[in-house]
JSON list of C-alpha atoms in Angstrom, two decimals:
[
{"chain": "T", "resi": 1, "resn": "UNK", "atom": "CA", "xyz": [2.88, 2.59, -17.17]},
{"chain": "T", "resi": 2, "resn": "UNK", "atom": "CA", "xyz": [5.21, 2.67, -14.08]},
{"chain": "T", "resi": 3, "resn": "UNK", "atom": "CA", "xyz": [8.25, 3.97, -13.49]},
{"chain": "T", "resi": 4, "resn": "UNK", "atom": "CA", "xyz": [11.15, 2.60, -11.73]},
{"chain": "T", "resi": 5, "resn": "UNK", "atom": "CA", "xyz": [12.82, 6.31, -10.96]},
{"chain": "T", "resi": 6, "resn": "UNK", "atom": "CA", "xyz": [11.97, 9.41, -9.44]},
{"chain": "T", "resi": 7, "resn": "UNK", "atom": "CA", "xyz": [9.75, 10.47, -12.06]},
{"chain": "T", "resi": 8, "resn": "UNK", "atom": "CA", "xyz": [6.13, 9.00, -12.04]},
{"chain": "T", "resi": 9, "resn": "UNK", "atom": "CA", "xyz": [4.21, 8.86, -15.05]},
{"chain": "T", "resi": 10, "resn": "UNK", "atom": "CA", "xyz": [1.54, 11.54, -15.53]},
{"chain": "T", "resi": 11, "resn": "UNK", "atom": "CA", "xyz": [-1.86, 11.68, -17.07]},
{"chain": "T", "resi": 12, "resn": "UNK", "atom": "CA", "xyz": [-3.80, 15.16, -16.99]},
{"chain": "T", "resi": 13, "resn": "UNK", "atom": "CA", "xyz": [-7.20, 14.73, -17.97]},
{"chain": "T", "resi": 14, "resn": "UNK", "atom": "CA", "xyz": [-10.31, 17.34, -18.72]},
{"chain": "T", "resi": 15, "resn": "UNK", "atom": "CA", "xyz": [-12.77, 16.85, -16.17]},
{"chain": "T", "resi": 16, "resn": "UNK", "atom": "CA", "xyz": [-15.67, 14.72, -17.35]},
{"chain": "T", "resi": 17, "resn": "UNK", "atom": "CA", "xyz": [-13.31, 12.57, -19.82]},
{"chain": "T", "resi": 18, "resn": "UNK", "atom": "CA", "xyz": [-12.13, 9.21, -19.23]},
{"chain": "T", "resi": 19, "resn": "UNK", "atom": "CA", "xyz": [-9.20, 8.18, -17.88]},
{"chain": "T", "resi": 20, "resn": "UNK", "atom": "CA", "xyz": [-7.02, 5.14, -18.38]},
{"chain": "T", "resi": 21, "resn": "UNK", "atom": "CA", "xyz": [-3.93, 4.43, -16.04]},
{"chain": "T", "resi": 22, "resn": "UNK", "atom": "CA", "xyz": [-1.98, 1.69, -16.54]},
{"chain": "T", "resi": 23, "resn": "UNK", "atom": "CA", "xyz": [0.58, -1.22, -14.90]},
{"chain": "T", "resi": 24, "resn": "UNK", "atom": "CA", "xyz": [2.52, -3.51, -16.35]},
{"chain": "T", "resi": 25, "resn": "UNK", "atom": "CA", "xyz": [3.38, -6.62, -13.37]},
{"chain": "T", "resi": 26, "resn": "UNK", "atom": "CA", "xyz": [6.23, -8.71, -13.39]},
{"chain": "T", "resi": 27, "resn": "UNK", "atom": "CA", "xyz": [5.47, -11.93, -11.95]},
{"chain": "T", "resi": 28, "resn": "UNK", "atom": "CA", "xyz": [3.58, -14.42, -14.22]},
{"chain": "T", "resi": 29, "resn": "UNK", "atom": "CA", "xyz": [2.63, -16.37, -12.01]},
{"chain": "T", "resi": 30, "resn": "UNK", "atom": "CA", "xyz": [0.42, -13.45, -9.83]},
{"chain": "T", "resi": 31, "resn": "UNK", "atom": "CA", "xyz": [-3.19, -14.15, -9.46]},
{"chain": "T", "resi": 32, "resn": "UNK", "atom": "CA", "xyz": [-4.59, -11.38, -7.60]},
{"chain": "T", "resi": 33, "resn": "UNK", "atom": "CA", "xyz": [-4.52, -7.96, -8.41]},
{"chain": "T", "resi": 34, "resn": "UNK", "atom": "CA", "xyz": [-5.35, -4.48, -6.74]},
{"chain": "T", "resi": 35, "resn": "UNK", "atom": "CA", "xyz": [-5.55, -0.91, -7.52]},
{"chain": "T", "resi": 36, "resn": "UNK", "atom": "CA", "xyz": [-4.73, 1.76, -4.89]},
{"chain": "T", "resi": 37, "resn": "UNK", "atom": "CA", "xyz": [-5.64, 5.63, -4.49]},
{"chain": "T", "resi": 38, "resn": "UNK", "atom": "CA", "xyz": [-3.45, 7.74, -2.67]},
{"chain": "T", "resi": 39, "resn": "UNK", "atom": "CA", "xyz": [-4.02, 11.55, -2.24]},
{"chain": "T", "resi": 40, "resn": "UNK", "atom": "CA", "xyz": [-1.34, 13.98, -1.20]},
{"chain": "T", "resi": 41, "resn": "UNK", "atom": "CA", "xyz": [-0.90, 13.25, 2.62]},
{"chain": "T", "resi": 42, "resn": "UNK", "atom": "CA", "xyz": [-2.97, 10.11, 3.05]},
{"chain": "T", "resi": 43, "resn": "UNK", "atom": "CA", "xyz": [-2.18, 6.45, 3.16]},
{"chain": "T", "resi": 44, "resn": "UNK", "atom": "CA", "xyz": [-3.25, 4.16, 0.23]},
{"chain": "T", "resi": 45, "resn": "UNK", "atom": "CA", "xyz": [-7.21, 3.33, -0.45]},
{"chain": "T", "resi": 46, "resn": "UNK", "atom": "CA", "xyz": [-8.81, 0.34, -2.63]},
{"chain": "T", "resi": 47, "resn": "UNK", "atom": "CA", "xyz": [-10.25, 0.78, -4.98]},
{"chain": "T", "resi": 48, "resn": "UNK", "atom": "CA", "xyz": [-10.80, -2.30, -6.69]},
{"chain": "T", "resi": 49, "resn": "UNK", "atom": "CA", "xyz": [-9.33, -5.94, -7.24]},
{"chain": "T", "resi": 50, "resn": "UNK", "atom": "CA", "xyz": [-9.11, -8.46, -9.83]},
{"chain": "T", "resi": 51, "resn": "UNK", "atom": "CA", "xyz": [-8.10, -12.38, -9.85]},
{"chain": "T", "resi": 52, "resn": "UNK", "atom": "CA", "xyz": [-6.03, -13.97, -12.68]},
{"chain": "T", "resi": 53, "resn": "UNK", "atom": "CA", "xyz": [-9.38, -15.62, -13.78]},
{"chain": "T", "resi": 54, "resn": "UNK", "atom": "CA", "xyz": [-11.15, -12.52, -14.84]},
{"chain": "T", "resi": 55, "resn": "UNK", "atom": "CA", "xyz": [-10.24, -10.36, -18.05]},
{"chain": "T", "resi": 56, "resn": "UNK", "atom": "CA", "xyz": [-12.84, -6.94, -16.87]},
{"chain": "T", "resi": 57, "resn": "UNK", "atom": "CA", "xyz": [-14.23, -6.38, -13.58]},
{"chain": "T", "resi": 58, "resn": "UNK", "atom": "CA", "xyz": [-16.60, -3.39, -12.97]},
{"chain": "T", "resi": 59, "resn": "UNK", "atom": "CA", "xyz": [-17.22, -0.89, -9.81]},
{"chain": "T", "resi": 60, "resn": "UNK", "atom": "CA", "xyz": [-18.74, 2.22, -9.76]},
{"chain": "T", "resi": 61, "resn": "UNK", "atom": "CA", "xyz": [-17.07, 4.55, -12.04]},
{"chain": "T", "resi": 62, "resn": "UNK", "atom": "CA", "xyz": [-14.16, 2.30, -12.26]},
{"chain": "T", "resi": 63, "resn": "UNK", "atom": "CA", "xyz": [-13.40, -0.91, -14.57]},
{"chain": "T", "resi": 64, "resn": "UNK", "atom": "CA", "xyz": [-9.92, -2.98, -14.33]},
{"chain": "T", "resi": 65, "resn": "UNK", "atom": "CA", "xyz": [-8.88, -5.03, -17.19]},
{"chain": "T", "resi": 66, "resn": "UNK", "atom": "CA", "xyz": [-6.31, -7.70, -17.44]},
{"chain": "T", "resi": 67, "resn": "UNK", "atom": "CA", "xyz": [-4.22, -9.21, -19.95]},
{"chain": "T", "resi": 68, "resn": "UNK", "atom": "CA", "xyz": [-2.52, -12.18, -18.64]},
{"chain": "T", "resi": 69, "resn": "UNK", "atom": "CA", "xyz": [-0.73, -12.48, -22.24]},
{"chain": "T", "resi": 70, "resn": "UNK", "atom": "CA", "xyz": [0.99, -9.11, -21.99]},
{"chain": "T", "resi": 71, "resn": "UNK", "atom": "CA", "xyz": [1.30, -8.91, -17.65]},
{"chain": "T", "resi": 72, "resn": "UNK", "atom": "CA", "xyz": [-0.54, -5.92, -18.32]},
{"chain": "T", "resi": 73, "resn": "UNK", "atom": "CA", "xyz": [-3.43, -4.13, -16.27]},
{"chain": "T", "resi": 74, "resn": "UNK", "atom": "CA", "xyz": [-5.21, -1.18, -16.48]},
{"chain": "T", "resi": 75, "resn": "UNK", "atom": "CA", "xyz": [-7.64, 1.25, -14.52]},
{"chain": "T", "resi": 76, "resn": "UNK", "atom": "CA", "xyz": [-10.25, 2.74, -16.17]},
{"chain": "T", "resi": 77, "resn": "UNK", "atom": "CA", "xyz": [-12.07, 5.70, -14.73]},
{"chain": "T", "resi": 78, "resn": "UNK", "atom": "CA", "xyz": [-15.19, 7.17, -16.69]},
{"chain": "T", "resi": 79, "resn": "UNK", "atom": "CA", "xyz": [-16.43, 10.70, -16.23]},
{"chain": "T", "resi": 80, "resn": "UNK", "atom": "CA", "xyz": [-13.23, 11.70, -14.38]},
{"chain": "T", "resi": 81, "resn": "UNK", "atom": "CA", "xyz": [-13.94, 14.66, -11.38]},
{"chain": "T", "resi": 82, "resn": "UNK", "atom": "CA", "xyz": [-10.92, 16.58, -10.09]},
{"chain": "T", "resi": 83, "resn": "UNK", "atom": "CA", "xyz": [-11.66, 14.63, -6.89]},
{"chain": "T", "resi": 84, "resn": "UNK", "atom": "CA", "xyz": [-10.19, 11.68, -8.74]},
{"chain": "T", "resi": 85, "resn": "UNK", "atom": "CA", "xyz": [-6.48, 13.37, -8.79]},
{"chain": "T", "resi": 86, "resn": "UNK", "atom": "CA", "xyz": [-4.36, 11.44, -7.04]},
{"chain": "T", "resi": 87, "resn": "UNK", "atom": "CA", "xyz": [-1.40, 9.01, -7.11]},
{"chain": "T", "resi": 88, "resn": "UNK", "atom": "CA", "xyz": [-3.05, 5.15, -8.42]},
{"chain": "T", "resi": 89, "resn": "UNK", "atom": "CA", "xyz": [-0.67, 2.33, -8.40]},
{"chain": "T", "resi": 90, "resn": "UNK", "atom": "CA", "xyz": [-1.67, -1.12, -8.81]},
{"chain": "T", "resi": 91, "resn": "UNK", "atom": "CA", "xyz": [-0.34, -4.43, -6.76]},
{"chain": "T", "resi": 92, "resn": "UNK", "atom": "CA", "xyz": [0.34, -7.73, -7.56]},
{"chain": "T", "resi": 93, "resn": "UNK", "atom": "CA", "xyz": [-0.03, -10.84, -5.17]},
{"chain": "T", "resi": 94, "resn": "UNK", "atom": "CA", "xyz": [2.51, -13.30, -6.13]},
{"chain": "T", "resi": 95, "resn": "UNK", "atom": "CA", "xyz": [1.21, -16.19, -4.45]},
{"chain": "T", "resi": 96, "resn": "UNK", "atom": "CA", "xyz": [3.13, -18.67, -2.59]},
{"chain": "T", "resi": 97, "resn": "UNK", "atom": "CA", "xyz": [3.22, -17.03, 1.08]},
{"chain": "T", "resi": 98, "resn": "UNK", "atom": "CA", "xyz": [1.23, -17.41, 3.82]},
{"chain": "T", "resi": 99, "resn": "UNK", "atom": "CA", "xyz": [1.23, -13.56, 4.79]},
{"chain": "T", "resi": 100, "resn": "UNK", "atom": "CA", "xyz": [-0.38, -12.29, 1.31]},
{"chain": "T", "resi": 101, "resn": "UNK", "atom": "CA", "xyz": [3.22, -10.75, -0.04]},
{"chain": "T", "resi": 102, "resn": "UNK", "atom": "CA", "xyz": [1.64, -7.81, -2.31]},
{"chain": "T", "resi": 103, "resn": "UNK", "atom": "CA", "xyz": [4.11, -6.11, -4.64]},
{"chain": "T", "resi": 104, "resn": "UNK", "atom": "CA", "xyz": [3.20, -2.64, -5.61]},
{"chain": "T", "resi": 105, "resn": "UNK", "atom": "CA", "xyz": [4.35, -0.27, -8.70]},
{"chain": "T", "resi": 106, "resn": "UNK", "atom": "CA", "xyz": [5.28, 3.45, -7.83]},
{"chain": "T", "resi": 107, "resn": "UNK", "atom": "CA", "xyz": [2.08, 5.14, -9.51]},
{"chain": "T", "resi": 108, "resn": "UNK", "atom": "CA", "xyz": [1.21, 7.13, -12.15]},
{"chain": "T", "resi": 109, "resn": "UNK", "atom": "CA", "xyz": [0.12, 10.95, -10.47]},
{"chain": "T", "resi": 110, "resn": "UNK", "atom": "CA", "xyz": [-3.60, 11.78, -12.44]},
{"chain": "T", "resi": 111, "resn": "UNK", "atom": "CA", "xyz": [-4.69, 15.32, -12.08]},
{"chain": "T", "resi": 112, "resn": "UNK", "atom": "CA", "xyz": [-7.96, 16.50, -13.81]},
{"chain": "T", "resi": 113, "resn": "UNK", "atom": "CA", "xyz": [-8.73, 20.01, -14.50]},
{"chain": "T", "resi": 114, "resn": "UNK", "atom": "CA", "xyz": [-12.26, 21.61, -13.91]},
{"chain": "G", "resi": 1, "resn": "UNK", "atom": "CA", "xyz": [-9.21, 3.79, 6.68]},
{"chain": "G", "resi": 2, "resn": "UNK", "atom": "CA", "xyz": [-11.23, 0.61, 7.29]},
{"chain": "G", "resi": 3, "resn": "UNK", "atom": "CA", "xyz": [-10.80, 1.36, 11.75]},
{"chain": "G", "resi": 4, "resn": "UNK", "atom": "CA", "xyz": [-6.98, 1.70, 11.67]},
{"chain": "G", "resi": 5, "resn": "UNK", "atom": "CA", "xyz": [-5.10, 4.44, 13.67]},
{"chain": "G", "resi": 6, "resn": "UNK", "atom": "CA", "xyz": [-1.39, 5.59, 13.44]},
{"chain": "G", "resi": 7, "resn": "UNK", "atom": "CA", "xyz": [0.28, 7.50, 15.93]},
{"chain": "G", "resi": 8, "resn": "UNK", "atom": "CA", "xyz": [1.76, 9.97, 16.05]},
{"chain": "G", "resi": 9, "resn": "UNK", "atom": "CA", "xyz": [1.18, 11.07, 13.08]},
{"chain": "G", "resi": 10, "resn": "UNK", "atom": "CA", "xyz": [4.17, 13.09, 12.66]},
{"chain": "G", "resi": 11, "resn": "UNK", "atom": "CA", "xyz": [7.41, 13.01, 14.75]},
{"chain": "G", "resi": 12, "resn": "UNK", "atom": "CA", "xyz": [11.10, 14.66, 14.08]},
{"chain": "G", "resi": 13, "resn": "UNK", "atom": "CA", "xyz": [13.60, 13.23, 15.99]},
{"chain": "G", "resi": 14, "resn": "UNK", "atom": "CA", "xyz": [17.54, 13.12, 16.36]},
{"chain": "G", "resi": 15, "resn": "UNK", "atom": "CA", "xyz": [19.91, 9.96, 14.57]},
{"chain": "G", "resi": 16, "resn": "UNK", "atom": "CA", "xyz": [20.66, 7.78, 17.65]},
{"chain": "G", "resi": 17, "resn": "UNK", "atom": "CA", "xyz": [17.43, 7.91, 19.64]},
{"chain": "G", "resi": 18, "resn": "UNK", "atom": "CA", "xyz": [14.89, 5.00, 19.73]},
{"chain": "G", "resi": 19, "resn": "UNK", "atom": "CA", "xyz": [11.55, 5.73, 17.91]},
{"chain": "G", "resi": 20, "resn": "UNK", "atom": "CA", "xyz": [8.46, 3.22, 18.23]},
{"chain": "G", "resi": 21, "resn": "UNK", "atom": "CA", "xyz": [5.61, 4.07, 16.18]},
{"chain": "G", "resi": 22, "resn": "UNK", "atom": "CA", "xyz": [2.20, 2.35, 16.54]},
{"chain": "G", "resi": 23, "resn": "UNK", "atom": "CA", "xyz": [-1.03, 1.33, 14.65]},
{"chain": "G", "resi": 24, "resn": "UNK", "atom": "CA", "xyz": [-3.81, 0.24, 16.16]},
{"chain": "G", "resi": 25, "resn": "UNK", "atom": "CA", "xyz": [-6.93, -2.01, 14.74]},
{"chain": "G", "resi": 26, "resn": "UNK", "atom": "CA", "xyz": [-10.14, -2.01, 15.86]},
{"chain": "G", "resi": 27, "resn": "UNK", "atom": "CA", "xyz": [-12.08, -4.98, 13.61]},
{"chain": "G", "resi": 28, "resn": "UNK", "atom": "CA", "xyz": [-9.60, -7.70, 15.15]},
{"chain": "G", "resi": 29, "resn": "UNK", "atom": "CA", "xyz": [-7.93, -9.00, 11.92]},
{"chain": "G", "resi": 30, "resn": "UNK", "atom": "CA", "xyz": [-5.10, -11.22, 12.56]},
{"chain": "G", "resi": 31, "resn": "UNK", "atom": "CA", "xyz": [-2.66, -9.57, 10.12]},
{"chain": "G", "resi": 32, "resn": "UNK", "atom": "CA", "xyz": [-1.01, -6.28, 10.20]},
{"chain": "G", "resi": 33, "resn": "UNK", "atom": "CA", "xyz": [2.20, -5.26, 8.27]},
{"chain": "G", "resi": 34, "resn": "UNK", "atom": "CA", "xyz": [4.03, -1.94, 8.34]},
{"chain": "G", "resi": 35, "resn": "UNK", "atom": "CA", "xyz": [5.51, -0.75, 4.82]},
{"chain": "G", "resi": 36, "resn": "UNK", "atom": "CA", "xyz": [7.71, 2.12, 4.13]},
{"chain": "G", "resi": 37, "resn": "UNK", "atom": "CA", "xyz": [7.24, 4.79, 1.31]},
{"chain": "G", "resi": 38, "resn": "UNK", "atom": "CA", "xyz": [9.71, 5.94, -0.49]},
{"chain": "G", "resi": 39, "resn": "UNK", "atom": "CA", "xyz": [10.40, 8.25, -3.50]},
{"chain": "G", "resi": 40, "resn": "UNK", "atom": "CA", "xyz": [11.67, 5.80, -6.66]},
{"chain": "G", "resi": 41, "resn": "UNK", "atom": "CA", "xyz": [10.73, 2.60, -4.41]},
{"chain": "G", "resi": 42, "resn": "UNK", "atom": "CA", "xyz": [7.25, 2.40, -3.76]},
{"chain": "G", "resi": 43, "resn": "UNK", "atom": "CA", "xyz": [5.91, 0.60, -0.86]},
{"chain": "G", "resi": 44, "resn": "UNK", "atom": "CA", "xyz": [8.46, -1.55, 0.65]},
{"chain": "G", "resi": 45, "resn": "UNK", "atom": "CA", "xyz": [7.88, -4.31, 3.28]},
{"chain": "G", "resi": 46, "resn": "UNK", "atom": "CA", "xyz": [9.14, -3.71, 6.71]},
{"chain": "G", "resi": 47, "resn": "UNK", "atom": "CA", "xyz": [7.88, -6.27, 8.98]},
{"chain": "G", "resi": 48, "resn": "UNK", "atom": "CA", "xyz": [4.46, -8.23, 9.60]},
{"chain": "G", "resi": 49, "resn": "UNK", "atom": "CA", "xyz": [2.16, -10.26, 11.93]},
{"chain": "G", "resi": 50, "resn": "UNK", "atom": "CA", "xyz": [0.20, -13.27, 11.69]},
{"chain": "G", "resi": 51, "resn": "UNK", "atom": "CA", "xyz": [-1.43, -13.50, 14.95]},
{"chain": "G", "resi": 52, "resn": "UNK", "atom": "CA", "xyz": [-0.14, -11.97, 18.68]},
{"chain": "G", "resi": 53, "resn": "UNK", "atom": "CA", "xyz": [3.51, -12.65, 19.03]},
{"chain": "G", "resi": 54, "resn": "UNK", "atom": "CA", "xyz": [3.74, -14.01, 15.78]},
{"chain": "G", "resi": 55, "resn": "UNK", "atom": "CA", "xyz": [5.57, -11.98, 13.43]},
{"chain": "G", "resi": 56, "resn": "UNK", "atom": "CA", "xyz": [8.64, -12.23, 10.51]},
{"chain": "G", "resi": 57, "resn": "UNK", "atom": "CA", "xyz": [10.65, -10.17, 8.70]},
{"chain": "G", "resi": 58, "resn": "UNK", "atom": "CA", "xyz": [9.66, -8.49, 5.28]},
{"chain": "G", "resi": 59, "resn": "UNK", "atom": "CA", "xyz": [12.44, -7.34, 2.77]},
{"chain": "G", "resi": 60, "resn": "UNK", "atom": "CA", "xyz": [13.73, -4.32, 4.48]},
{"chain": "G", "resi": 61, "resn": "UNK", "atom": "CA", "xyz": [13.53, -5.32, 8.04]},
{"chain": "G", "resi": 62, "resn": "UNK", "atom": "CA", "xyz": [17.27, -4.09, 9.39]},
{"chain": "G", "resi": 63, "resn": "UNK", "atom": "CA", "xyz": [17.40, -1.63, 12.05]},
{"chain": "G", "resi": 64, "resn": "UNK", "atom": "CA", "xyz": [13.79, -2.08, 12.66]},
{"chain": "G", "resi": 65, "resn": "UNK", "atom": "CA", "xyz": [12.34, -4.28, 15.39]},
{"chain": "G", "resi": 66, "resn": "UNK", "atom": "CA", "xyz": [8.02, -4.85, 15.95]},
{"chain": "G", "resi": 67, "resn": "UNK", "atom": "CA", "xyz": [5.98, -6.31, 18.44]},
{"chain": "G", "resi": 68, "resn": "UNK", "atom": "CA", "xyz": [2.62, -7.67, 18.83]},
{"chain": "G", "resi": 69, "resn": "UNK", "atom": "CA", "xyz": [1.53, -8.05, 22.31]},
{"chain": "G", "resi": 70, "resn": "UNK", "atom": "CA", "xyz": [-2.43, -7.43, 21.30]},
{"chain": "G", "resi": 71, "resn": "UNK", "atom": "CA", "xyz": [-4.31, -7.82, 18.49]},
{"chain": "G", "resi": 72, "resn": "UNK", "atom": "CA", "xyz": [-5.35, -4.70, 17.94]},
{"chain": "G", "resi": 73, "resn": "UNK", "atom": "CA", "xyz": [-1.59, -3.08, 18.24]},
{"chain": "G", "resi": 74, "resn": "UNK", "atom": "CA", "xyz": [1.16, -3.66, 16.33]},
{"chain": "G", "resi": 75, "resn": "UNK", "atom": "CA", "xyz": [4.60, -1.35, 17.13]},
{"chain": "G", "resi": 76, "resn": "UNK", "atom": "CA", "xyz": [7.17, -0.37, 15.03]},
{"chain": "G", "resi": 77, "resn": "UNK", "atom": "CA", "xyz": [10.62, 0.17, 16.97]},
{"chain": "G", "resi": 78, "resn": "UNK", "atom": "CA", "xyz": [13.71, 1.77, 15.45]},
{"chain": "G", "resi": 79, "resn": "UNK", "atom": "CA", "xyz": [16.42, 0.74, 17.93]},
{"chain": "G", "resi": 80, "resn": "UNK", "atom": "CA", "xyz": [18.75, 3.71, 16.97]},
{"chain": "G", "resi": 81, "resn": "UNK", "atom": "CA", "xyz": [17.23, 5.89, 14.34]},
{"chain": "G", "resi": 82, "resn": "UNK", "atom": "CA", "xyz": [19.37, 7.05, 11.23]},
{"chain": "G", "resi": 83, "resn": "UNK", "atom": "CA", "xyz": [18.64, 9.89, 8.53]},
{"chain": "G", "resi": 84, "resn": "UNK", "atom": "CA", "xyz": [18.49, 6.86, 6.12]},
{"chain": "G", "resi": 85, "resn": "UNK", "atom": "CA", "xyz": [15.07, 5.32, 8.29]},
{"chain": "G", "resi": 86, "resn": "UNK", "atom": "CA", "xyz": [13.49, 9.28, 7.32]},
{"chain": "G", "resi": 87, "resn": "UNK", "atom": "CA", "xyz": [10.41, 8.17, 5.57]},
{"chain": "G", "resi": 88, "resn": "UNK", "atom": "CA", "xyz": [6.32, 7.75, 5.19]},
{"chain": "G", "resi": 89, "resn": "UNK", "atom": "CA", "xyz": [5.57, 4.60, 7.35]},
{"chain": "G", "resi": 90, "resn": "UNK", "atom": "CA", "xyz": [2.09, 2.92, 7.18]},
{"chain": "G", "resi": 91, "resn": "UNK", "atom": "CA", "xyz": [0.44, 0.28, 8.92]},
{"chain": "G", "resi": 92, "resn": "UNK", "atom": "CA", "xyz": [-1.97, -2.19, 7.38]},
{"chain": "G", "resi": 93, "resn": "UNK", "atom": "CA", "xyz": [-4.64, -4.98, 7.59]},
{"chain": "G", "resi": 94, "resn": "UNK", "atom": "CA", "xyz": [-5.47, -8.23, 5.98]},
{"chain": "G", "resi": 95, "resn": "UNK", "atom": "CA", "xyz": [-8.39, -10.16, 6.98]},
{"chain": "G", "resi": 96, "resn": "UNK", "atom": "CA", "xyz": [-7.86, -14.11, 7.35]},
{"chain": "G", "resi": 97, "resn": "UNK", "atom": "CA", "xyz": [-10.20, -14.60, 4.71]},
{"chain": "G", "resi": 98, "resn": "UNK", "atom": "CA", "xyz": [-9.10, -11.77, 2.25]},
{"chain": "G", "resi": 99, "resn": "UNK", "atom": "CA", "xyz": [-6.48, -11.03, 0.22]},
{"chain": "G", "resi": 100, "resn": "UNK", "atom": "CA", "xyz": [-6.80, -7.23, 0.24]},
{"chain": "G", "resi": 101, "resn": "UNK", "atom": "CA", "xyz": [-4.48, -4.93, 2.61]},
{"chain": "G", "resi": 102, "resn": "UNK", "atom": "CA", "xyz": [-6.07, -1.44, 3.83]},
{"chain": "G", "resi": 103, "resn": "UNK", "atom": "CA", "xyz": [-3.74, 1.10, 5.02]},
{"chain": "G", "resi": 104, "resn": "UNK", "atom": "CA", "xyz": [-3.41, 3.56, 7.51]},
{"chain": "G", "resi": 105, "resn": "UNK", "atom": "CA", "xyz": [-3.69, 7.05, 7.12]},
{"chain": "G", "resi": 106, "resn": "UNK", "atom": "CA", "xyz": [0.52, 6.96, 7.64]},
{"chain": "G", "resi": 107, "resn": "UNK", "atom": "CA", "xyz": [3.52, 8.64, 9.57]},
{"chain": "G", "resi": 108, "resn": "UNK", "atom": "CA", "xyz": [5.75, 10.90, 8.38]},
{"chain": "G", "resi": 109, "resn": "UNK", "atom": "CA", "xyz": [8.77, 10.47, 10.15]},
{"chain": "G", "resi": 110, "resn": "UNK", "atom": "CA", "xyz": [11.72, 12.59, 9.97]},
{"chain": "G", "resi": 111, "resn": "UNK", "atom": "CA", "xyz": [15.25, 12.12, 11.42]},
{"chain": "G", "resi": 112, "resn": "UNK", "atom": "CA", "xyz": [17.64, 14.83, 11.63]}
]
């Protein structure tokens, strides 16, 4: 889950295992959804999104679930590569502005070990 | 880094001296923010644009000014840096039709 001090969560994972990284959101009333990437050095990158309507959405390699019950959300990565190490942290779009007001959590670091 | 540039990249500079950073767009979306990122905070909401000349405040917008004279620029002025403004500052984009925000590859910033 996230953290709200210094320390991020960590996962270390095997390479070629799964991987599951997740967010809990605070706002009950957010119905759109986003993870991020971000390697050492390098600004955030989508990787995939989710509205309030949807329980699973698939990509490639990646599948986000949400449960709307719990605020909860989680990334999924299968066959993890040490490429995948990174910082993720998920977003939350709280609705109710014009200018797309995204909240974000601090991140859980993954590293994956050849 | 879906055609959006930050420059400089890096840049040290001295508490009291005006520092304007800029991002630059090539795919003409109509809104651009600039975030700050923190240790412990996350990405944090410094100021953003609607549409050239249009712009508002996000939730930690003192001692920062923008401006939007293009659409494909949007600056980032600190009027009088301070060692508290040292940071990771990145630009982004929205598309009028999305809800997604790509980012910048980012400026590290420090102020001694």
């Amino acid at each position: 889950g996230e953290s709200v001090g210094l320390h991020l969560p960590t996962l270390s994972v095997q390479e070629g295992d799964n991987s599951i990284i997740n967010c809990a959101y605070s706002n009950s009333a957010s119905d759109y959804f986003i993870w991020y990437k971000q390697e050492s050095g390098k600004g955030p990158q989508f990787i995939i999104d989710i509205r309030s309507n949807m329980d699973k959405r698939q990509g490639q390699r990646v599948t986000v679930l949400l449960n709307k019950t719990v605020k909860h959300l989680s990334l999924q990565i299968a066959a993890t590569q040490p490429g995948d190490s990174a910082v993720y942290f998920c977003a939350e779009n709280e609705g109710g502005t014009s200018y797309g007001k995204l909240t974000f959590g601090q991140g859980t670091i993954l590293t994956v070990h050849p | 880094d879906a055609g959006i540039t930050q420059s400089p990249r890096h840049k040290v500079t001295e508490t009291g001296t005006p520092v304007t950073l800029r991002c630059h767009q090539t795919e003409n979306h109509r809104y651009m923010y600039w975030y700050r990122q923190d240790p412990g905070h996350g990405l944090r909401l410094i100021h953003y644009s609607y549409g050239v000349k249009d712009t508002d405040k996000g939730e930690v917008s003192d001692g920062y000014s923008v401006s939007r004279s293009k659409t494909e620029d949007f600056l980032l002025t600190l009027e009088s840096a301070t060692s508290s403004q040292t940071s990771v500052y990145f630009c982004a984009i929205r598309a009028i039709m999305g809800e997604t925000q790509y980012f910048g590859p980012g400026t590290r910033l420090l102020v001694l």
